[in-house]
Amino acid sequence: MRNTAVSTALFERAQKLFPGGVNSPVRAFQAVGGTPVFLARGQGARVWDVDGNSYLDFLGSWGPLILGHADPDVVAAIAAAARDGTSFGASTEREVLLGEAIRDAMPSMQRMRFVSSGTEATMSALRVARGHTGRIRFIKIEGGYHGHADALLAAAGSGVATLGLPGSAGVTAGAVQDTIIVPFNDEAAMEAAFAANQIAAVIIEPIPANMGLVSPGPGYLRSVRQMCDRYNALLIFDEVISGFRVGRGGAQAIFGVRPDLTCLGKIVGGGLPLGVYGGQRTVMSEVAPEGPVYQAGTLSGNPLAMAAGLAVLRKLDQAAYSRLDALGQRLEAGIRAALAATGVAAQFHRAGSAFTLFFCAEPVTDFASAKRADTGRYARFFHEMLDRGIYLPPAQLEAGFISLAHQDGDIDAFVAASREALATIR
Ligand SMILES: Cc1ncc(COP(=O)(O)O)c(C=O)c1O
């Protein structure tokens, strides 16, 4: 058995300080039970907890750590930036460099704004879309998660779904009355929502990752684009997870669908707090001081986050994505073999280096089907894996991530552990 004495003691102290003992809900392990692991250190593909146990990390801080922990180039870039001063509240060259790097990778982002989290990025993009179109209502996907801004906390995925919350207390009916919810992969429902409402925008994760990882059906994103065009609404891709994860150009490059606005976070900040929203030149001209849509931030464009993001993006070339996909394929083949060998009914979904193992027999295409997954079984799987030194997302309806720090042997260790874990929970 793992020693958990120090984590347990810290959790007791943390519960006196923080709601649920945590600073973000899903960290509390409520969906899987048990005491959260307090982490002390990470290096490459591995993390160590305060009790000295080590784990191969397949959570990757919920997505940002595509190079793994404490990549030497990222650490050096952050240190160099810190020596130059940690914040100015004024423009710096690093903002221009990172902005150019993002625009080169994602040409739809002609102009952009740096903020400090994915939540700020989506909240601001929505404000811009409303300002630009003069319309109020917008379409959101059931089980899509776009951070915790009020209007976006209707029928949300991730922790909202995991904790079984209908949305959130404290969000007024007024704040969500203009949020129109439709299921993913359902063109007819979206068409009906457009027909019945004046819609400013559709906000969508092109590859949803907060109801577990789900793929868009053939032609779905293209048809969402066409509906937005027909009804003069903006298309907002929330690529906070998929951006720089599934490829340098994000999901929009893979599916060949150009959104009007894109939201980024996670990888683009290299593990530091950063979000970005941007898109069409004319739309982004609405943002103050050029236009009437106000949005600002004391720490926006923070030099440390800029430096970390630049250091990460410099390493994400085609070879890096080929390597990540090869690791993903190796994991997929191994897990499928383990499922076949143990006879456990499950769906393995993967997009490059992101994945979810749904414990259900039927295909998962949207939130309703994702919710049919057996969360109790996932909880047992999670703990069996944790005891074997594999750190996974502590909830079924989330995605795991492989990093460039993972080696073939790490993937094989995951597969070997999952064979045992699946046999145990079968
Ligand atoms: C798709 C998506 N959008 C937005 C967010 C919110 O980002 P943040 O947690 O940085 O506020 C998340 C967070 O997980 C996300 O997965």
Coordinates of C-alpha atoms and ligand atoms in Angstrom, one line a residue:
M1 CA 0.0 0.0 0.0
R2 CA 1.1 3.6 -0.6
N3 CA 2.0 5.7 2.3
T4 CA -0.5 8.6 2.5
A5 CA 0.1 10.0 5.9
V6 CA 1.5 13.4 4.9
S7 CA -1.1 13.9 2.1
T8 CA -3.8 13.0 4.6
A9 CA -2.5 15.5 7.2
L10 CA -2.2 18.2 4.7
F11 CA -5.7 17.6 3.4
E12 CA -7.0 18.0 6.9
R13 CA -5.3 21.4 7.2
A14 CA -6.4 22.3 3.7
Q15 CA -10.1 21.5 4.5
K16 CA -10.0 24.2 7.2
L17 CA -8.8 26.7 4.6
F18 CA -10.3 25.9 1.2
P19 CA -13.8 24.7 0.3
G20 CA -13.5 21.0 -0.1
G21 CA -9.8 21.4 0.8
V22 CA -9.0 22.4 -2.8
N23 CA -8.6 25.4 -5.1
S24 CA -10.5 23.8 -8.0
P25 CA -13.3 21.3 -7.4
V26 CA -12.3 18.2 -9.3
R27 CA -9.0 18.1 -7.4
A28 CA -10.9 17.0 -4.3
F29 CA -11.3 13.4 -5.6
Q30 CA -15.0 13.5 -4.8
A31 CA -15.8 11.6 -8.0
V32 CA -13.4 8.8 -7.2
G33 CA -13.4 8.9 -3.4
G34 CA -10.3 8.8 -1.1
T35 CA -7.9 11.5 -0.1
P36 CA -6.3 13.7 -2.8
V37 CA -2.6 13.3 -3.4
F38 CA -0.6 16.3 -2.5
L39 CA 2.2 16.7 -5.1
A40 CA 5.6 18.0 -4.2
R41 CA 7.5 17.8 -7.4
G42 CA 7.4 16.9 -11.1
Q43 CA 10.1 16.1 -13.6
G44 CA 9.5 15.0 -17.1
A45 CA 6.7 12.4 -17.2
R46 CA 6.8 11.8 -13.4
V47 CA 5.4 13.4 -10.3
W48 CA 6.3 12.8 -6.6
D49 CA 3.8 13.3 -3.8
V50 CA 4.6 14.6 -0.3
D51 CA 4.8 11.0 1.0
G52 CA 7.5 10.1 -1.4
N53 CA 5.4 8.0 -3.8
S54 CA 6.0 8.6 -7.5
Y55 CA 3.6 8.4 -10.3
L56 CA 3.7 8.5 -14.1
D57 CA 1.6 11.5 -14.8
F58 CA -1.2 11.3 -17.4
L59 CA -3.1 14.3 -16.1
G60 CA -0.5 16.9 -17.2
S61 CA -2.0 19.6 -15.0
W62 CA -5.3 19.1 -17.0
G63 CA -3.6 19.7 -20.4
P64 CA -0.9 22.4 -20.3
L65 CA 2.1 20.2 -19.8
I66 CA 2.7 19.0 -23.3
L67 CA 6.5 18.9 -22.7
G68 CA 6.1 17.3 -19.3
H69 CA 7.1 18.8 -16.0
A70 CA 9.9 21.3 -15.5
D71 CA 11.2 21.2 -19.1
P72 CA 14.7 22.7 -18.8
D73 CA 14.1 25.2 -21.6
V74 CA 10.8 26.3 -20.1
V75 CA 12.3 26.7 -16.7
A76 CA 15.3 28.7 -18.1
A77 CA 12.9 30.9 -20.0
I78 CA 10.8 31.6 -16.9
A79 CA 13.9 32.3 -14.8
A80 CA 15.3 34.7 -17.4
A81 CA 12.0 36.5 -17.7
A82 CA 11.8 36.7 -13.9
R83 CA 15.2 38.3 -13.6
D84 CA 14.0 41.0 -16.0
G85 CA 11.0 41.7 -13.8
T86 CA 7.8 39.8 -13.2
S87 CA 5.2 42.3 -14.2
F88 CA 5.1 45.8 -15.6
G89 CA 1.5 46.6 -16.6
A90 CA 3.0 47.9 -19.8
S91 CA 3.8 46.4 -23.2
T92 CA 6.7 44.1 -23.7
E93 CA 8.5 42.5 -26.7
R94 CA 7.6 39.0 -25.5
E95 CA 3.9 39.7 -26.0
V96 CA 4.6 40.5 -29.7
L97 CA 6.8 37.4 -30.1
L98 CA 4.2 35.1 -28.6
G99 CA 1.3 36.8 -30.5
E100 CA 3.2 36.3 -33.8
A101 CA 4.0 32.7 -33.0
I102 CA 0.3 32.0 -32.3
R103 CA -0.9 33.8 -35.4
D104 CA 1.7 31.9 -37.5
A105 CA 0.3 28.6 -36.1
M106 CA -3.3 29.6 -36.3
P107 CA -3.9 32.0 -39.1
S108 CA -7.6 32.6 -38.2
M109 CA -6.2 34.5 -35.1
Q110 CA -5.4 37.6 -37.1
R111 CA -5.5 39.7 -33.9
M112 CA -5.8 38.6 -30.3
R113 CA -5.8 39.6 -26.7
F114 CA -3.9 37.9 -23.8
V115 CA -5.7 37.3 -20.6
S116 CA -4.9 35.2 -17.5
S117 CA -7.1 32.1 -17.8
G118 CA -9.3 30.1 -20.2
T119 CA -12.3 31.4 -18.3
E120 CA -11.4 34.9 -19.1
A121 CA -10.8 34.0 -22.8
T122 CA -14.2 32.5 -23.4
M123 CA -16.0 35.1 -21.3
S124 CA -14.4 37.9 -23.3
A125 CA -14.9 36.2 -26.7
L126 CA -18.6 35.9 -25.9
R127 CA -18.7 39.6 -24.9
V128 CA -17.0 40.5 -28.2
A129 CA -19.4 38.4 -30.2
R130 CA -22.4 40.0 -28.6
G131 CA -20.9 43.5 -29.1
H132 CA -20.1 42.8 -32.7
T133 CA -23.5 41.3 -33.7
G134 CA -25.7 43.4 -31.4
R135 CA -27.4 40.1 -30.4
I136 CA -27.6 38.6 -26.9
R137 CA -28.4 34.9 -27.2
F138 CA -25.8 32.3 -28.0
I139 CA -25.7 28.6 -28.5
K140 CA -23.6 26.4 -26.2
I141 CA -23.2 22.6 -26.3
E142 CA -24.6 20.4 -23.6
G143 CA -21.7 19.1 -21.5
G144 CA -19.3 21.6 -23.1
Y145 CA -17.2 23.4 -20.5
H146 CA -15.8 26.9 -21.1
G147 CA -14.7 27.9 -17.7
H148 CA -16.8 29.4 -14.9
A149 CA -18.2 32.7 -16.3
D150 CA -21.9 32.9 -15.3
A151 CA -23.5 32.7 -18.8
L152 CA -21.4 29.7 -19.7
L153 CA -22.3 27.7 -16.5
A154 CA -25.4 26.3 -18.0
A155 CA -25.4 22.5 -18.7
A156 CA -21.6 22.5 -18.4
G157 CA -19.2 19.5 -18.4
S158 CA -16.0 18.9 -16.4
G159 CA -16.4 19.4 -12.6
V160 CA -20.0 20.8 -13.0
A161 CA -21.0 17.5 -14.6
T162 CA -18.9 15.4 -12.3
L163 CA -20.4 16.9 -9.2
G164 CA -23.9 16.5 -10.6
L165 CA -24.6 20.2 -10.3
P166 CA -27.5 21.5 -12.5
G167 CA -25.3 24.6 -13.3
S168 CA -24.3 26.5 -10.3
A169 CA -25.9 28.2 -7.3
G170 CA -25.3 31.9 -7.5
V171 CA -25.8 32.1 -11.2
T172 CA -29.0 34.1 -11.8
A173 CA -31.7 33.0 -14.2
G174 CA -31.0 36.2 -16.0
A175 CA -27.4 35.3 -16.5
V176 CA -28.3 32.1 -18.4
Q177 CA -31.6 33.0 -19.9
D178 CA -29.8 33.8 -23.2
T179 CA -27.8 30.6 -23.2
I180 CA -29.4 28.1 -25.6
I181 CA -28.2 24.6 -25.1
V182 CA -28.0 21.9 -27.8
P183 CA -26.5 18.4 -27.8
F184 CA -23.2 17.8 -29.5
N185 CA -23.2 16.2 -33.0
D186 CA -26.8 17.2 -33.5
E187 CA -27.2 19.5 -36.5
A188 CA -31.0 19.5 -36.4
A189 CA -31.1 20.7 -32.8
M190 CA -28.7 23.5 -33.7
E191 CA -30.7 24.5 -36.8
A192 CA -33.8 24.6 -34.7
A193 CA -32.1 26.8 -32.1
F194 CA -31.0 29.2 -34.8
A195 CA -34.5 29.3 -36.3
A196 CA -36.1 30.1 -33.0
N197 CA -33.6 32.7 -31.7
Q198 CA -31.5 35.7 -32.7
I199 CA -28.1 34.1 -32.2
A200 CA -24.9 36.1 -31.6
A201 CA -22.6 33.1 -31.6
V202 CA -22.1 29.4 -31.2
I203 CA -19.4 28.6 -28.7
I204 CA -18.1 25.0 -29.0
E205 CA -15.1 22.8 -28.2
P206 CA -14.4 21.4 -31.7
I207 CA -13.2 18.3 -29.9
P208 CA -15.1 18.2 -26.6
A209 CA -12.9 17.1 -23.8
N210 CA -15.0 18.0 -20.7
M211 CA -17.6 15.3 -21.2
G212 CA -14.6 13.0 -21.6
L213 CA -13.0 13.2 -25.0
V214 CA -15.6 13.0 -27.8
S215 CA -15.1 13.3 -31.6
P216 CA -17.2 15.5 -33.9
G217 CA -19.0 13.3 -36.5
P218 CA -18.1 13.6 -40.2
G219 CA -19.0 17.0 -41.5
Y220 CA -20.5 18.2 -38.2
L221 CA -18.1 21.2 -37.6
R222 CA -18.4 22.2 -41.2
S223 CA -22.2 22.3 -41.0
V224 CA -22.0 24.3 -37.7
R225 CA -19.8 26.8 -39.7
Q226 CA -22.4 26.9 -42.5
M227 CA -25.3 27.5 -40.0
C228 CA -23.4 30.4 -38.4
D229 CA -22.8 31.9 -41.9
R230 CA -26.4 31.5 -42.9
Y231 CA -27.7 33.2 -39.7
N232 CA -25.0 35.8 -39.6
A233 CA -23.7 34.5 -36.2
L234 CA -20.1 34.1 -35.1
L235 CA -18.4 30.8 -34.6
I236 CA -16.3 30.6 -31.5
F237 CA -14.0 27.6 -31.2
D238 CA -12.9 27.0 -27.6
E239 CA -9.6 25.4 -28.2
V240 CA -8.3 25.8 -24.6
I241 CA -7.7 22.1 -24.6
S242 CA -7.3 21.2 -28.3
G243 CA -5.2 24.2 -29.2
F244 CA -1.5 23.1 -29.7
R245 CA -2.6 19.7 -28.3
V246 CA -4.0 17.9 -31.4
G247 CA -1.7 19.8 -33.7
R248 CA 0.0 23.1 -34.1
G249 CA -3.0 24.6 -35.8
G250 CA -5.5 23.1 -33.4
A251 CA -8.7 21.3 -34.3
Q252 CA -9.5 24.1 -36.8
A253 CA -6.6 23.0 -39.0
I254 CA -7.4 19.3 -38.7
F255 CA -11.1 19.8 -39.6
G256 CA -10.5 22.6 -42.1
V257 CA -13.1 24.9 -40.4
R258 CA -12.2 28.5 -39.7
P259 CA -13.9 30.0 -36.7
D260 CA -14.4 33.7 -36.3
L261 CA -13.0 33.7 -32.8
T262 CA -10.7 31.2 -31.0
C263 CA -10.1 30.8 -27.3
L264 CA -6.8 29.3 -26.1
G265 CA -5.2 28.5 -22.8
K266 CA -3.3 25.7 -21.1
I267 CA -0.5 24.7 -23.5
V268 CA -0.1 28.3 -24.8
G269 CA 0.9 29.4 -21.3
G270 CA 3.5 26.7 -20.8
G271 CA 2.1 25.9 -17.4
L272 CA 1.7 29.5 -16.2
P273 CA -1.6 31.3 -16.0
L274 CA -2.5 32.4 -19.6
G275 CA -5.5 32.6 -21.8
V276 CA -5.9 34.1 -25.3
Y277 CA -8.8 35.0 -27.4
G278 CA -8.6 36.3 -31.0
G279 CA -9.8 36.0 -34.5
Q280 CA -11.0 38.0 -37.4
R281 CA -9.5 41.5 -37.7
T282 CA -12.8 43.2 -38.0
V283 CA -14.3 41.4 -35.0
M284 CA -11.3 42.0 -32.8
S285 CA -11.5 45.7 -33.6
E286 CA -14.5 45.8 -31.3
V287 CA -12.2 45.5 -28.3
A288 CA -11.2 48.5 -26.3
P289 CA -9.3 50.8 -26.8
E290 CA -10.1 50.4 -30.6
G291 CA -13.7 49.6 -30.1
P292 CA -16.5 49.7 -27.5
V293 CA -16.2 46.2 -26.0
Y294 CA -14.3 46.7 -22.7
Q295 CA -11.8 44.0 -21.5
A296 CA -8.7 44.5 -19.4
G297 CA -6.3 42.9 -17.0
T298 CA -3.5 43.9 -14.6
L299 CA -1.5 40.8 -15.3
S300 CA -2.5 40.3 -18.9
G301 CA 0.4 39.4 -21.1
N302 CA 2.4 38.6 -18.0
P303 CA 6.1 38.3 -18.9
L304 CA 6.6 35.0 -17.2
A305 CA 3.7 33.4 -19.0
M306 CA 4.8 34.9 -22.3
A307 CA 8.3 33.4 -21.8
A308 CA 6.9 30.0 -20.9
G309 CA 4.5 30.0 -23.8
L310 CA 7.2 30.9 -26.3
A311 CA 9.6 28.2 -25.0
V312 CA 6.9 25.6 -25.4
L313 CA 5.7 26.7 -28.8
R314 CA 9.3 26.7 -30.1
K315 CA 9.5 23.0 -29.4
L316 CA 6.1 22.0 -31.0
D317 CA 7.1 21.2 -34.5
Q318 CA 5.7 18.5 -36.8
A319 CA 8.1 15.9 -35.4
A320 CA 6.8 16.7 -31.9
Y321 CA 3.2 16.0 -33.0
S322 CA 4.2 12.8 -34.9
R323 CA 5.9 11.6 -31.7
L324 CA 2.9 12.5 -29.6
D325 CA 0.6 10.6 -32.0
A326 CA 2.9 7.6 -32.0
L327 CA 2.7 7.5 -28.2
G328 CA -1.0 7.9 -28.4
Q329 CA -1.3 5.0 -30.9
R330 CA 0.9 2.8 -28.7
L331 CA -1.4 3.6 -25.7
E332 CA -4.5 2.9 -27.7
A333 CA -3.3 -0.4 -29.1
G334 CA -2.3 -1.5 -25.6
I335 CA -5.5 -0.5 -24.0
R336 CA -7.6 -2.1 -26.7
A337 CA -5.7 -5.3 -26.2
A338 CA -6.1 -5.1 -22.4
L339 CA -9.9 -4.5 -22.8
A340 CA -10.1 -7.5 -25.1
A341 CA -8.1 -9.7 -22.8
T342 CA -10.1 -8.8 -19.7
G343 CA -13.5 -8.6 -21.4
V344 CA -14.3 -5.2 -19.9
A345 CA -16.8 -3.2 -21.9
A346 CA -15.4 0.2 -22.5
Q347 CA -14.9 2.9 -25.2
F348 CA -11.4 4.2 -25.7
H349 CA -11.4 7.6 -27.4
R350 CA -8.2 9.4 -28.5
A351 CA -7.3 12.6 -30.4
G352 CA -3.5 12.5 -30.8
S353 CA -2.1 12.6 -27.2
A354 CA -5.5 13.2 -25.4
F355 CA -7.7 10.3 -24.4
T356 CA -10.6 9.0 -22.4
L357 CA -11.5 5.5 -21.4
F358 CA -15.3 5.4 -21.0
F359 CA -16.6 2.5 -19.0
C360 CA -19.7 1.8 -21.1
A361 CA -20.7 -0.6 -23.8
E362 CA -22.4 1.8 -26.2
P363 CA -20.6 4.4 -28.3
V364 CA -20.2 7.9 -26.8
T365 CA -21.1 10.8 -29.2
D366 CA -22.5 13.5 -26.9
F367 CA -23.2 14.3 -23.2
A368 CA -26.2 12.0 -22.8
S369 CA -24.2 9.0 -24.0
A370 CA -21.1 10.1 -22.0
K371 CA -23.2 10.2 -18.8
R372 CA -24.1 6.5 -19.3
A373 CA -20.5 5.6 -18.4
D374 CA -20.1 3.8 -15.1
T375 CA -18.5 6.3 -12.9
G376 CA -18.2 3.9 -10.0
R377 CA -16.2 1.5 -12.2
Y378 CA -14.0 4.4 -13.3
A379 CA -13.4 5.3 -9.6
R380 CA -12.2 1.8 -8.9
F381 CA -10.0 1.8 -12.0
F382 CA -8.6 5.2 -11.0
H383 CA -7.5 3.9 -7.6
E384 CA -6.1 0.6 -8.9
M385 CA -4.0 2.7 -11.4
L386 CA -2.9 5.1 -8.7
D387 CA -1.8 2.2 -6.5
R388 CA 0.3 1.0 -9.5
G389 CA 1.9 4.4 -9.9
I390 CA -0.2 5.8 -12.7
Y391 CA -1.8 9.3 -12.1
L392 CA -5.0 9.8 -14.1
P393 CA -7.8 12.4 -14.1
P394 CA -9.8 11.9 -10.9
A395 CA -13.2 11.8 -12.7
Q396 CA -14.6 9.8 -15.6
L397 CA -15.8 12.7 -17.7
E398 CA -12.4 14.2 -18.3
A399 CA -9.4 13.6 -20.6
G400 CA -6.0 12.3 -19.9
F401 CA -2.9 13.6 -21.6
I402 CA 0.4 12.2 -22.9
S403 CA 3.4 14.5 -23.0
L404 CA 6.7 14.6 -25.0
A405 CA 8.4 13.6 -21.8
H406 CA 6.7 10.2 -21.9
Q407 CA 8.8 7.4 -23.3
D408 CA 7.6 4.1 -25.0
G409 CA 8.4 2.4 -21.7
D410 CA 6.1 4.8 -19.8
I411 CA 3.2 3.9 -22.1
D412 CA 4.0 0.2 -21.7
A413 CA 3.9 0.7 -17.9
F414 CA 0.5 2.3 -18.2
V415 CA -0.8 -0.6 -20.4
A416 CA 0.6 -3.2 -18.0
A417 CA -1.0 -1.4 -15.0
S418 CA -4.3 -1.1 -16.8
R419 CA -4.3 -4.9 -17.6
E420 CA -4.1 -5.6 -13.9
A421 CA -6.5 -2.9 -12.9
L422 CA -9.1 -4.0 -15.5
A423 CA -8.8 -7.6 -14.4
T424 CA -9.3 -6.5 -10.8
I425 CA -12.4 -4.3 -11.4
R426 CA -14.0 -6.6 -14.1
Ligands
LIG1 C1 -12.3 23.8 -23.1 C2 -12.1 24.7 -21.9 N1 -12.4 26.0 -22.0 C3 -12.1 26.8 -20.9 C4 -11.6 26.3 -19.8 C5 -11.3 27.2 -18.6 O1 -10.0 27.5 -18.5 P1 -9.4 27.9 -17.1 O2 -9.5 26.8 -16.2 O3 -8.0 28.3 -17.4 O4 -10.1 29.1 -16.6 C6 -11.3 25.0 -19.7 C7 -10.7 24.4 -18.4 O5 -10.5 23.2 -18.2 C8 -11.5 24.1 -20.8 O6 -11.2 22.8 -20.7

